mmCIF file of C-alpha atoms and ligand atoms in Angstrom:
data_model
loop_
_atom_site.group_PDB
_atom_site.id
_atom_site.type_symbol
_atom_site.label_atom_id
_atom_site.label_comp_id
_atom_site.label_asym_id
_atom_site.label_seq_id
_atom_site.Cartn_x
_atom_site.Cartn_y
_atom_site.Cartn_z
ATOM 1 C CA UNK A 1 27.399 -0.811 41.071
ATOM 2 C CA UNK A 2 30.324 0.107 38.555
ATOM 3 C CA UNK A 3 33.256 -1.652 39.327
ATOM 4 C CA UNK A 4 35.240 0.297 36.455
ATOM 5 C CA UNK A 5 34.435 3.934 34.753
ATOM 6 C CA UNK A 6 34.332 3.107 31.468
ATOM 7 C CA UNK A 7 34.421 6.025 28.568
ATOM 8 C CA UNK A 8 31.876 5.462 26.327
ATOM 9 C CA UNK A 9 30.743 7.326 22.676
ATOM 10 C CA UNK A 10 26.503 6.963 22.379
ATOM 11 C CA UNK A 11 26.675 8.041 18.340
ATOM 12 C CA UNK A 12 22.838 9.376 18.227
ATOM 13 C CA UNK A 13 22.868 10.314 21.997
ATOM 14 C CA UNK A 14 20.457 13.072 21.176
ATOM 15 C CA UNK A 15 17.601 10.704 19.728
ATOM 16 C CA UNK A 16 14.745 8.789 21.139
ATOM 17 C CA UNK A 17 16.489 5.914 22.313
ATOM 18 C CA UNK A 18 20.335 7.226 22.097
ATOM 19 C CA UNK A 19 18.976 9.943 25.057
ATOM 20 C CA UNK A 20 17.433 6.568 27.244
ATOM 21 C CA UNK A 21 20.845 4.868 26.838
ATOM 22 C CA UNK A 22 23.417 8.008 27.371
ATOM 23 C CA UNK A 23 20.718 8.275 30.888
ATOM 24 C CA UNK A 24 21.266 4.875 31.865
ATOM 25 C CA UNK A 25 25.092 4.517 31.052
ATOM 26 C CA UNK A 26 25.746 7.706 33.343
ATOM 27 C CA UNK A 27 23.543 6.232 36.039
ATOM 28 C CA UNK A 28 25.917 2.998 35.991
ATOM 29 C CA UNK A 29 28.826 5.392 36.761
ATOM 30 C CA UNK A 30 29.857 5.705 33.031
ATOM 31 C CA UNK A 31 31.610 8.624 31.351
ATOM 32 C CA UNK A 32 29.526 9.130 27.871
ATOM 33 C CA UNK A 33 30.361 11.191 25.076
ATOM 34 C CA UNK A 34 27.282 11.953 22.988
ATOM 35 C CA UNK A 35 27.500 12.681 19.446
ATOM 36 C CA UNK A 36 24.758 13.817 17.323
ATOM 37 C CA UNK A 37 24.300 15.534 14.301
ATOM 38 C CA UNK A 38 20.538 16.725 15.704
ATOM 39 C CA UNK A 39 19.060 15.550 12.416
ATOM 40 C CA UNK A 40 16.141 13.561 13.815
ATOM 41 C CA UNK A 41 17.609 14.168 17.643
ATOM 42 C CA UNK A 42 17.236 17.046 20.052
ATOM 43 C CA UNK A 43 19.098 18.934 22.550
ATOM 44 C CA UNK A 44 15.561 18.538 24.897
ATOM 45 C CA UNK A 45 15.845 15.259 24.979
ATOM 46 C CA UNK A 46 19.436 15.328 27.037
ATOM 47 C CA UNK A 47 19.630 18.753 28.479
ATOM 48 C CA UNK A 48 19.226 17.174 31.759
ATOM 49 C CA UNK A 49 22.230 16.020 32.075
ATOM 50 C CA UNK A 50 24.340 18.601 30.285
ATOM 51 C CA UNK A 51 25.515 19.723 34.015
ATOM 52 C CA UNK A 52 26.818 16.454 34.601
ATOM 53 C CA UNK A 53 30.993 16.459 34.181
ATOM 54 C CA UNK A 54 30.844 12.772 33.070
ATOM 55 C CA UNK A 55 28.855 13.753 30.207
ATOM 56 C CA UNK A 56 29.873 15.404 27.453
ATOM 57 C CA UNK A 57 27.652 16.327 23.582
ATOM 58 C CA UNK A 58 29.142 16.683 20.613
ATOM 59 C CA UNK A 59 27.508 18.175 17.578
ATOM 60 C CA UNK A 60 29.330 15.674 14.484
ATOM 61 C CA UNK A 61 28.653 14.311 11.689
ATOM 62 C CA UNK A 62 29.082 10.461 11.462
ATOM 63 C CA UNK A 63 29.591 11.028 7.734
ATOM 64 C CA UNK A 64 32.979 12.538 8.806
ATOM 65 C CA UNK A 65 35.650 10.584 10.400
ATOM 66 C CA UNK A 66 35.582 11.099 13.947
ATOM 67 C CA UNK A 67 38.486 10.703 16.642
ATOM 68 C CA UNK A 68 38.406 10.379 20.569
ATOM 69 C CA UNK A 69 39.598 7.732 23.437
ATOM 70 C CA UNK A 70 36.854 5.309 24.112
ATOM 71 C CA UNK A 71 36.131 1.830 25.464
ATOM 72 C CA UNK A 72 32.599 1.031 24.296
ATOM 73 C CA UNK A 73 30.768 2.498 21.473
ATOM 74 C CA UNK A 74 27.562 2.650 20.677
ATOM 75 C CA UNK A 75 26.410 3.142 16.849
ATOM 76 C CA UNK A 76 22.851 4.452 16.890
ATOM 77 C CA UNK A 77 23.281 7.807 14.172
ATOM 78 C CA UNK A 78 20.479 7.082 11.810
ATOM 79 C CA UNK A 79 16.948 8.005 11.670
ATOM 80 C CA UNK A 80 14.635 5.374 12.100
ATOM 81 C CA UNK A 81 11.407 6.504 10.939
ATOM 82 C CA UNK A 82 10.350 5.670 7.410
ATOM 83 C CA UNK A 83 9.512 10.125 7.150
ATOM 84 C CA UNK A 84 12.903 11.079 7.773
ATOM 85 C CA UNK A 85 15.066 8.699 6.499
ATOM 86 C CA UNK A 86 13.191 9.005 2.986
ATOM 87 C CA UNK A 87 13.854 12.418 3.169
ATOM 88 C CA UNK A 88 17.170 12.151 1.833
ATOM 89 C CA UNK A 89 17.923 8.356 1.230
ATOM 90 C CA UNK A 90 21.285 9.182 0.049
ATOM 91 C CA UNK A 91 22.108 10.783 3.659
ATOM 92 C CA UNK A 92 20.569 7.784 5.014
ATOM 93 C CA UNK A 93 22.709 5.034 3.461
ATOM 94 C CA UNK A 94 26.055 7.078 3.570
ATOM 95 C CA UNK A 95 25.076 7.661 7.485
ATOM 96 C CA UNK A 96 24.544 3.759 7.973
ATOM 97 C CA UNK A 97 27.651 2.602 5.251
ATOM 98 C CA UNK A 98 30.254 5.447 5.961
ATOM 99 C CA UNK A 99 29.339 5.823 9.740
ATOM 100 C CA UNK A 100 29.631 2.155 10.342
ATOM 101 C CA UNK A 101 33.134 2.530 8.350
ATOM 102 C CA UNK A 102 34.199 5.623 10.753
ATOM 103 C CA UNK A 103 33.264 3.925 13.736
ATOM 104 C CA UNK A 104 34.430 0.429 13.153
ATOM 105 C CA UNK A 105 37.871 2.322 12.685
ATOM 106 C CA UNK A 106 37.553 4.147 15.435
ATOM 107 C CA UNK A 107 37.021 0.804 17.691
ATOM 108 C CA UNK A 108 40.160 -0.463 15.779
ATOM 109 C CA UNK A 109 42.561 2.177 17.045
ATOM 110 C CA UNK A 110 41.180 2.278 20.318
ATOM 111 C CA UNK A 111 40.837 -1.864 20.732
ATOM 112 C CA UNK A 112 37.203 -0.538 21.829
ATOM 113 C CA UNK A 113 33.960 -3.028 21.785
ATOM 114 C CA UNK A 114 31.557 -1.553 19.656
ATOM 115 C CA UNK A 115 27.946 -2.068 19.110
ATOM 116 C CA UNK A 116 25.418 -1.451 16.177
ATOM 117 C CA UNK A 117 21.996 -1.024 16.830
ATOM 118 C CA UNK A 118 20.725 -3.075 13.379
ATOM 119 C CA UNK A 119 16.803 -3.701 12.758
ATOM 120 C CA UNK A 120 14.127 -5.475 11.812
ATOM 121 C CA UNK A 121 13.938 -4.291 8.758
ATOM 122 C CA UNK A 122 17.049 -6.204 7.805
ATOM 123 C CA UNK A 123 14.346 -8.724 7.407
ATOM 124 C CA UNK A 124 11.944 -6.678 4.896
ATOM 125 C CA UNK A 125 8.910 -8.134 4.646
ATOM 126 C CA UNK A 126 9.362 -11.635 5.887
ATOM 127 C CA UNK A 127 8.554 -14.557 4.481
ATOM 128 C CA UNK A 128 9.266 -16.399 7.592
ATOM 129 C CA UNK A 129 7.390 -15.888 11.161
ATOM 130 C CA UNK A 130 8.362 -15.557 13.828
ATOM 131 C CA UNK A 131 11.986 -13.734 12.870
ATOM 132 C CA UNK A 132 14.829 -16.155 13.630
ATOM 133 C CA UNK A 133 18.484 -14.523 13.465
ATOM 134 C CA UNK A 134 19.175 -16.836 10.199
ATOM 135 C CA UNK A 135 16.356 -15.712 8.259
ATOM 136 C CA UNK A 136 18.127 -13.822 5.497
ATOM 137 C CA UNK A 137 15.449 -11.426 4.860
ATOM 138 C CA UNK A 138 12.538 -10.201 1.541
ATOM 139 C CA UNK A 139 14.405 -6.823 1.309
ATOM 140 C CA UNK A 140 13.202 -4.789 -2.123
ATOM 141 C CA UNK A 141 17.007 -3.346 -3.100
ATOM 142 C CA UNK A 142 15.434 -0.469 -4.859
ATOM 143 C CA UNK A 143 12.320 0.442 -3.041
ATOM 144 C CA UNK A 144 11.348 3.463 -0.899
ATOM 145 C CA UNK A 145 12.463 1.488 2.424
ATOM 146 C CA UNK A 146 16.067 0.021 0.829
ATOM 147 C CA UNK A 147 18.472 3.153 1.962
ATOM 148 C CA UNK A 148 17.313 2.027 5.511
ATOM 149 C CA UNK A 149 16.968 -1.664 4.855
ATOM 150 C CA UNK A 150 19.759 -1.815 2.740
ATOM 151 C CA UNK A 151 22.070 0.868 4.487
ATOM 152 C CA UNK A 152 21.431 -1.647 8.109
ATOM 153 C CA UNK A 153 22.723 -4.600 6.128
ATOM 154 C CA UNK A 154 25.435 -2.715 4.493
ATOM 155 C CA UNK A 155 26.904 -2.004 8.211
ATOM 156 C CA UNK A 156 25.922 -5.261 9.427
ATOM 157 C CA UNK A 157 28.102 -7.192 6.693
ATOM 158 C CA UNK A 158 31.180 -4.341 7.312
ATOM 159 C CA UNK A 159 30.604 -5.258 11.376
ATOM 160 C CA UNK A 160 31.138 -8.870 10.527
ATOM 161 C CA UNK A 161 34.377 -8.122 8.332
ATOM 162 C CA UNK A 162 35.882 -5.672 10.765
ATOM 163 C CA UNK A 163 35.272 -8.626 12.750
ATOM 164 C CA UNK A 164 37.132 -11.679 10.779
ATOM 165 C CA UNK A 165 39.559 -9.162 9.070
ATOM 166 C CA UNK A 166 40.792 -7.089 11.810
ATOM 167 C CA UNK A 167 39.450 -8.795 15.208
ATOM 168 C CA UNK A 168 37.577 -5.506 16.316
ATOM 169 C CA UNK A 169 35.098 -6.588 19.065
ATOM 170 C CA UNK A 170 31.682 -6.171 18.105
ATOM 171 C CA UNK A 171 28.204 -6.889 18.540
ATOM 172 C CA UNK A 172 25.227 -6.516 16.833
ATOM 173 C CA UNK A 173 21.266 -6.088 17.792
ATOM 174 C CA UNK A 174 18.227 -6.486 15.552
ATOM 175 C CA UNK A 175 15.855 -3.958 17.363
ATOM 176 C CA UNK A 176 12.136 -4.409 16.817
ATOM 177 C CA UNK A 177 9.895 -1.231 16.783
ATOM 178 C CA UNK A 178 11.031 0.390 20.501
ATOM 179 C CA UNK A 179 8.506 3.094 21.876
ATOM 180 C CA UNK A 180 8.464 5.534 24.494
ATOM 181 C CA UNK A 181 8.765 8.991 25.863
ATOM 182 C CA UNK A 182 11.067 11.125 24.378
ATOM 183 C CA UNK A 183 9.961 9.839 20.640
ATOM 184 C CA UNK A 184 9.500 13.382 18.613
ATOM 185 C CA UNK A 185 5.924 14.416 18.260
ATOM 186 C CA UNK A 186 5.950 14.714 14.507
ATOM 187 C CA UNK A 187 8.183 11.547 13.893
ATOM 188 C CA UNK A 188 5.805 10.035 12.155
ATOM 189 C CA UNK A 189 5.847 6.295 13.123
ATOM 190 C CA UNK A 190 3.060 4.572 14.503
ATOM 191 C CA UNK A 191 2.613 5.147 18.599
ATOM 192 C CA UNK A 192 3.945 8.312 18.353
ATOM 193 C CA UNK A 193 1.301 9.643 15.924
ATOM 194 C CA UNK A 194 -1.673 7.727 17.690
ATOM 195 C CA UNK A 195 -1.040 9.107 20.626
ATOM 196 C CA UNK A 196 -0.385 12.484 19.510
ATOM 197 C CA UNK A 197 -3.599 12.238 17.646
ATOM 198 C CA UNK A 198 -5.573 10.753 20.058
ATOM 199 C CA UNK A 199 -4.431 13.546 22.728
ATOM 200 C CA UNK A 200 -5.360 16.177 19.763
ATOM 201 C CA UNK A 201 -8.692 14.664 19.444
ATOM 202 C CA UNK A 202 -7.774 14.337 15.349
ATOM 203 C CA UNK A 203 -8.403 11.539 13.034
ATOM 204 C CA UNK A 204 -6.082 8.421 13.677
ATOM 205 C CA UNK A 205 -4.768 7.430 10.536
ATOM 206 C CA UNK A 206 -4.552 3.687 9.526
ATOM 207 C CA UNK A 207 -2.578 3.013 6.570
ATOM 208 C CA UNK A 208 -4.376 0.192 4.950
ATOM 209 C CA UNK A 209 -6.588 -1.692 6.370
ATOM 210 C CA UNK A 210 -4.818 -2.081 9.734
ATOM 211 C CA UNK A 211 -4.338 -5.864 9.569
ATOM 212 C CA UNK A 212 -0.569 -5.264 9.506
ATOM 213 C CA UNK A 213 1.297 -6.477 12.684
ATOM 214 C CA UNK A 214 4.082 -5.293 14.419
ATOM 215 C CA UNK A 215 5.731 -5.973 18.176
ATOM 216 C CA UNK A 216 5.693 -3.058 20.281
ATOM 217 C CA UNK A 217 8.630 -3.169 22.529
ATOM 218 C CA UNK A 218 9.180 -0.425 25.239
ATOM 219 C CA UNK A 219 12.653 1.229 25.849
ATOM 220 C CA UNK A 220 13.237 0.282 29.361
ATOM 221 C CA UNK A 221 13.605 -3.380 28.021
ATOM 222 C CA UNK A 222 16.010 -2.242 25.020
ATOM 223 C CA UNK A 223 18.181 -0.254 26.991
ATOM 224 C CA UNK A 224 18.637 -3.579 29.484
ATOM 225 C CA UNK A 225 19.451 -5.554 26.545
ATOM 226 C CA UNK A 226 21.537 -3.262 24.627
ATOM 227 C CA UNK A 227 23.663 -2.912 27.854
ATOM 228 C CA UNK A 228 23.580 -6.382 28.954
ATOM 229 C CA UNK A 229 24.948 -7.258 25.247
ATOM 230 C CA UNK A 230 28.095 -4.817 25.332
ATOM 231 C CA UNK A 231 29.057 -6.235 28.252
ATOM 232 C CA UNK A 232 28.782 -10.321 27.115
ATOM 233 C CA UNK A 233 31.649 -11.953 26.817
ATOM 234 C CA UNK A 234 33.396 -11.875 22.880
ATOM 235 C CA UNK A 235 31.890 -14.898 22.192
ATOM 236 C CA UNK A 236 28.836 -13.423 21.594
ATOM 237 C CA UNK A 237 29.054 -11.225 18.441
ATOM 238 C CA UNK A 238 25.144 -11.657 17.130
ATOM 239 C CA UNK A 239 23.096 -10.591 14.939
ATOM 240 C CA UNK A 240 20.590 -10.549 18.062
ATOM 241 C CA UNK A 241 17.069 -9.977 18.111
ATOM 242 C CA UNK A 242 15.765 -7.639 20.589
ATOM 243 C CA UNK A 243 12.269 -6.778 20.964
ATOM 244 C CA UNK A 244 8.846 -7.852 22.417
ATOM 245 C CA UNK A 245 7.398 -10.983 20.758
ATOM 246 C CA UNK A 246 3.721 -9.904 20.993
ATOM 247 C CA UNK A 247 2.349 -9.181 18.407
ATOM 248 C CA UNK A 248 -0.749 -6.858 17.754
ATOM 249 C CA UNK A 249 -2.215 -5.368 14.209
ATOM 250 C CA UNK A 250 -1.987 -1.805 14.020
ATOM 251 C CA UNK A 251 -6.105 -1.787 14.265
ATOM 252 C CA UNK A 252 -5.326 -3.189 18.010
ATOM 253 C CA UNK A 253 -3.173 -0.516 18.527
ATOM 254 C CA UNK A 254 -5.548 1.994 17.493
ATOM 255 C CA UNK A 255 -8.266 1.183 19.676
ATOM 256 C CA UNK A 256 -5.656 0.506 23.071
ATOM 257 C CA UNK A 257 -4.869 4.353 22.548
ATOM 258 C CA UNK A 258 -8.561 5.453 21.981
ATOM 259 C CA UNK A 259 -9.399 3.236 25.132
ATOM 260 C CA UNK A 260 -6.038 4.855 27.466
ATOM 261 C CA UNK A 261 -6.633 8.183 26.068
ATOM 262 C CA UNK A 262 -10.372 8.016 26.624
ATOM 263 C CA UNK A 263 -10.976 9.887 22.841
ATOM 264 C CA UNK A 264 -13.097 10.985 20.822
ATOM 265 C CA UNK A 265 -11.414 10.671 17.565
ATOM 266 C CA UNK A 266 -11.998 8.279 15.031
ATOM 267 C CA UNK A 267 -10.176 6.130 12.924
ATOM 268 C CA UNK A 268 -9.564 6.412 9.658
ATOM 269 C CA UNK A 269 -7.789 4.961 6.828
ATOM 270 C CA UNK A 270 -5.321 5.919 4.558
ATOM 271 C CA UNK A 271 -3.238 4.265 1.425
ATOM 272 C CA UNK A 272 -0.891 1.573 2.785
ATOM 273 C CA UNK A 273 2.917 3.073 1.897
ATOM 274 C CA UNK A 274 4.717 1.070 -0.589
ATOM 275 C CA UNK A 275 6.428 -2.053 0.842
ATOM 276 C CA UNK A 276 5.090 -2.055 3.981
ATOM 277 C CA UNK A 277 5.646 -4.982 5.921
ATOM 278 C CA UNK A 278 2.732 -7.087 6.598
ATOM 279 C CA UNK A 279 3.831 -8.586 9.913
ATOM 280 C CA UNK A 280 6.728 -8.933 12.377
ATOM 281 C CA UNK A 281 7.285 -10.540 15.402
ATOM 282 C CA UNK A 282 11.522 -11.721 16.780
ATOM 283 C CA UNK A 283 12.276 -14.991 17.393
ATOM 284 C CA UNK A 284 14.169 -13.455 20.593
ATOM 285 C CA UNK A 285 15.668 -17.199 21.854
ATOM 286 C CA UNK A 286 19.053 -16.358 21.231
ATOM 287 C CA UNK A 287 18.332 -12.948 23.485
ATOM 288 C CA UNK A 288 17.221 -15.272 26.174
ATOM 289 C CA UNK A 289 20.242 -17.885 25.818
ATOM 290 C CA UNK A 290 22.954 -15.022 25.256
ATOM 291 C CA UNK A 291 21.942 -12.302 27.370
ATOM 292 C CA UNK A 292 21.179 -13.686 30.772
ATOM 293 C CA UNK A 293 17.891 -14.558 30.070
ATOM 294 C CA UNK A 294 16.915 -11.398 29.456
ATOM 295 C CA UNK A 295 12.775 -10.828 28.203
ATOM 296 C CA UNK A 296 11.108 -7.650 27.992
ATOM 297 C CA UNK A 297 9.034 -6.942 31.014
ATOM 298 C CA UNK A 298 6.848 -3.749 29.591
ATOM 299 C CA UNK A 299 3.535 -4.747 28.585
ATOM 300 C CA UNK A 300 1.843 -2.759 25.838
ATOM 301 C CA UNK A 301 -0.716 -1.375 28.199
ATOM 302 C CA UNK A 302 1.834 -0.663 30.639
ATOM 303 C CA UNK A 303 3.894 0.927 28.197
ATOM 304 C CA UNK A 304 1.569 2.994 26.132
ATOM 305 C CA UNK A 305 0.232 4.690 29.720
ATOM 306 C CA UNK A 306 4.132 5.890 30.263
ATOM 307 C CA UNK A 307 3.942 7.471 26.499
ATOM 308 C CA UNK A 308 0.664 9.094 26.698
ATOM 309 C CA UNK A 309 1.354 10.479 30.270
ATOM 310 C CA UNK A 310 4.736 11.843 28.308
ATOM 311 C CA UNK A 311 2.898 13.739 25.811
ATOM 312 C CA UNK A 312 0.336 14.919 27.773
ATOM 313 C CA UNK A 313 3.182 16.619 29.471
ATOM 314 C CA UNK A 314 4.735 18.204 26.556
HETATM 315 P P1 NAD B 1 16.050 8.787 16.275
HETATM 316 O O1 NAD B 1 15.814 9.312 14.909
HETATM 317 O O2 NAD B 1 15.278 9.356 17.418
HETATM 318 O O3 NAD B 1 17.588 8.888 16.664
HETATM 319 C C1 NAD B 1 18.628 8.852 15.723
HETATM 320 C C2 NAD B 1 19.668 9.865 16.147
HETATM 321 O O4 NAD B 1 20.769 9.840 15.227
HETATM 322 C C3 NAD B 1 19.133 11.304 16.119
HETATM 323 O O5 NAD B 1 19.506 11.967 17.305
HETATM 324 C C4 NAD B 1 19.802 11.920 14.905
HETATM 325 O O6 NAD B 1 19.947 13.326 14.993
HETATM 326 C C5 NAD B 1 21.116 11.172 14.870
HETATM 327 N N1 NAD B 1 21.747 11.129 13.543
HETATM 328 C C6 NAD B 1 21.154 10.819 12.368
HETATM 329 N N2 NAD B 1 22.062 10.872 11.378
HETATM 330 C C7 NAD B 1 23.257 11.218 11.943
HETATM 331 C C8 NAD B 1 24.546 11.434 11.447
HETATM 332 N N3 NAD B 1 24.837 11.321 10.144
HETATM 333 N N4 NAD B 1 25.535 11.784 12.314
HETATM 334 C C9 NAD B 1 25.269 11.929 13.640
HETATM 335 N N5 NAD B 1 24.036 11.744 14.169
HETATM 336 C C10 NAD B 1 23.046 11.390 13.323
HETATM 337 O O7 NAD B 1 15.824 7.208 16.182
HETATM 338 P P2 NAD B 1 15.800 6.100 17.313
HETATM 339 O O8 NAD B 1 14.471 5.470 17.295
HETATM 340 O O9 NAD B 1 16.359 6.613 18.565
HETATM 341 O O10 NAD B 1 16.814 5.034 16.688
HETATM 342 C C11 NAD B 1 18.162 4.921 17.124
HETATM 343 C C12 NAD B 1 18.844 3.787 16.376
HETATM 344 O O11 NAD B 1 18.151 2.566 16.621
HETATM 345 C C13 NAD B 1 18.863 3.990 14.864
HETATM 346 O O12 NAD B 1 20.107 3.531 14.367
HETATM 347 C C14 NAD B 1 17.758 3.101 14.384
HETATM 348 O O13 NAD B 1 18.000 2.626 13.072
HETATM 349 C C15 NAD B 1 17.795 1.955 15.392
HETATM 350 N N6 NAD B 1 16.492 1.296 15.492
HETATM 351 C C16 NAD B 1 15.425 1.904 16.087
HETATM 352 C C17 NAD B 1 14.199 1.262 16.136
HETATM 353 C C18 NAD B 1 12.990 1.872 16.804
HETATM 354 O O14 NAD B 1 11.936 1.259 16.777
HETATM 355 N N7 NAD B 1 13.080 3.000 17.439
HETATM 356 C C19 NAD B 1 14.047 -0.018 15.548
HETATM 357 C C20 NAD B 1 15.145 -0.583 14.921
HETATM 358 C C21 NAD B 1 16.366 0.053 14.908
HETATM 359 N N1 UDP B 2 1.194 3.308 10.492
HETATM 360 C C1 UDP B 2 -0.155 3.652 10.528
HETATM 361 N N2 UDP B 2 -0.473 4.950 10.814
HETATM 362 C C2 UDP B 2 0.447 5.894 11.088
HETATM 363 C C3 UDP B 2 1.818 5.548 11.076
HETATM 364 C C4 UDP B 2 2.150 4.232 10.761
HETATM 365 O O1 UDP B 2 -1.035 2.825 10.308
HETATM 366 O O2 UDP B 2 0.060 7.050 11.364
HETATM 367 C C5 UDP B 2 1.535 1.903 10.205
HETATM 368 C C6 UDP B 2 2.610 1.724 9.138
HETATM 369 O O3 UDP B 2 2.033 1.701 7.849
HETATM 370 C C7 UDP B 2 3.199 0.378 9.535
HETATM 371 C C8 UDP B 2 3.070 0.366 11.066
HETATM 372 O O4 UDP B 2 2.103 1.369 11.386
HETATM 373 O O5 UDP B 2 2.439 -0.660 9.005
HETATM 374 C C9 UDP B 2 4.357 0.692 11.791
HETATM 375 O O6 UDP B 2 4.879 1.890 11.235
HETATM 376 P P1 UDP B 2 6.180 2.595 11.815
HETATM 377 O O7 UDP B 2 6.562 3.681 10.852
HETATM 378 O O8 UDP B 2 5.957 2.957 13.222
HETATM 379 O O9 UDP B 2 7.281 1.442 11.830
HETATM 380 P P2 UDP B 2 7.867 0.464 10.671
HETATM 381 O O10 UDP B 2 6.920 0.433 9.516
HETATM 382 O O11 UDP B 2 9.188 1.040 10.315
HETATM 383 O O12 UDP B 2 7.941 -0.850 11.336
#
């Protein structure tokens, strides 16, 4: 139950997980302004609640400065597969660099908690496993993954000094690779095109040999922790990680979704892309300790039967 209607600016509202979050704010009694440039995003995803008079979409630009009376912000503008946001890196790191600058001073003037949803990838391709919060990183600054990589780190280092030079309130999550419904068809990462495939009865395409890990973690579970995280006290600034610390090679993957989707396809394998992380799994302790000892609750199984039934419906 809301004790207080808060106004609050979802920047991506129209993407996979921007459209979960702008759902779940409104449910908790929120007013939410959704901004989206409908790059990677799309109206489908939140037409639903388009009648609603707490909610209101607004087709910007993060790019562009940006002014309206909030209390929370969310920062989730950027693509986030590797397809689209090598598409036109440039875009990419101005949306993560000048975007973080145009919504950091937005939280100034409006003494408004803000929150950027950082990644994984801040730790490239890790040397160290499990993912603690004060593992710097193996980052390649000029490979095909840095305007992401590097763009993420960019706004995480101008959160922290918006932070120490100008007390703005923020917070920052690491999110580890989040699936669900509402993920585009054709975006190109991993469950997404499995499942797709699978449903298609086409090849599913490995890249490499498949012995590459990653942890799956469902939406439901980010969305509790991205909210639960806003709303800590502002003694709890982050980096955070937030994801689901099982881990399972993308070969694993493969045959859960031939198994769900009872398929005929078959695998098959394709070049690895260039600087492809080998494996990644949070350290999510500090998730635990910080955030009311939150854990994801999804499994994989559990998870991947909500996506498929999704696009079976599409
Ligand atoms: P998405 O591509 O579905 O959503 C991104 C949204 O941002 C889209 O609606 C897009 O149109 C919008 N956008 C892009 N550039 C913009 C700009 N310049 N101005 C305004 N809007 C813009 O991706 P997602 O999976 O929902 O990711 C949301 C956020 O979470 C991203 O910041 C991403 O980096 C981060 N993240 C996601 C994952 C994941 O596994 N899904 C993992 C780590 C971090
Ligand atoms: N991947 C794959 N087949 C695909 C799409 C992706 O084998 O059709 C692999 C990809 O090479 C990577 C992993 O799946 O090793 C996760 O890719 P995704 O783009 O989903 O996320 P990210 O690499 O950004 O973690």
């Amino acid at each position: 139950m809301v004790i207080q209607r808060k106004k609050i600016l979802v920047t991506g509202g129209a993407g996979f997980i921007g459209s979960h979050l702008c759902e779940r704010l409104l449910d908790d009694g929120h007013e939410v302004y959704c901004l989206d440039n409908f790059f990677t995003g799309n109206k489908d995803n939140i037409i639903h609640l388009l009648d609603n008079p707490y909610f209101e979409l607004i087709r910007h630009d993060i790019t562009m400065p940006f002014f309206i009376e909030v209390d929370q912000i969310y920062n989730l503008a950027c693509p986030a597969s590797p397809i689209h946001y090598q598409q036109n890196p440039i875009k990419t790191i101005k949306t993560s660099v000048m975007g973080a600058i145009n919504m950091l001073g937005l939280a100034k003037r409006n003494y408004a908690k803000i929150l950027q949803a950082s990644t994984s990838e801040v730790y490239g391709d890790p040397f160290i496993h499990p993912q603690t919060e004060d593992y710097w990183g193996n980052v390649n600054p000029i490979g095909p993954r840095s305007c992401y990589d590097e763009g993420k780190r960019c706004a995480e280092s101008l959160f922290v000094n918006y932070y120490q030079q100008n007390g703005v309130d923020i917070k920052i999550i690491r999110i580890f690779n989040t699936y669900g419904p509402k993920m585009q068809p054709n975006d190109g990462r991993v469950i997404s095109n499995f499942v797709c495939q699978a449903l298609n009865g086409e090849d599913i395409t490995i890249y490499g040999d498949g012995r590459q890990t990653r942890s799956f973690q469902y939406v439901d579970d980010l969305i509790e922790a991205m909210v639960r995280m806003m709303n800590s006290d502002n003694t709890i600034q982050g980096p955070i990680n937030i994801g689901n610390p099982i881990e399972f090679s993308m070969l694993e993957l493969a045959e859960k979704v031939i198994k769900q989707t009872n398929t005929k396809s078959k695998i098959i394998f394709l070049p690895k892309p260039e600087d492809d992380p080998s494996q990644r799994q949070p350290d999510i302790a500090l998730a635990q300790k910080h955030l009311d000892n939150w854990k994801p609750k999804v499994s994989l199984d559990e998870g991947l039967a909500k996506t498929i039934a999704y696009f079976k419906n599409r």
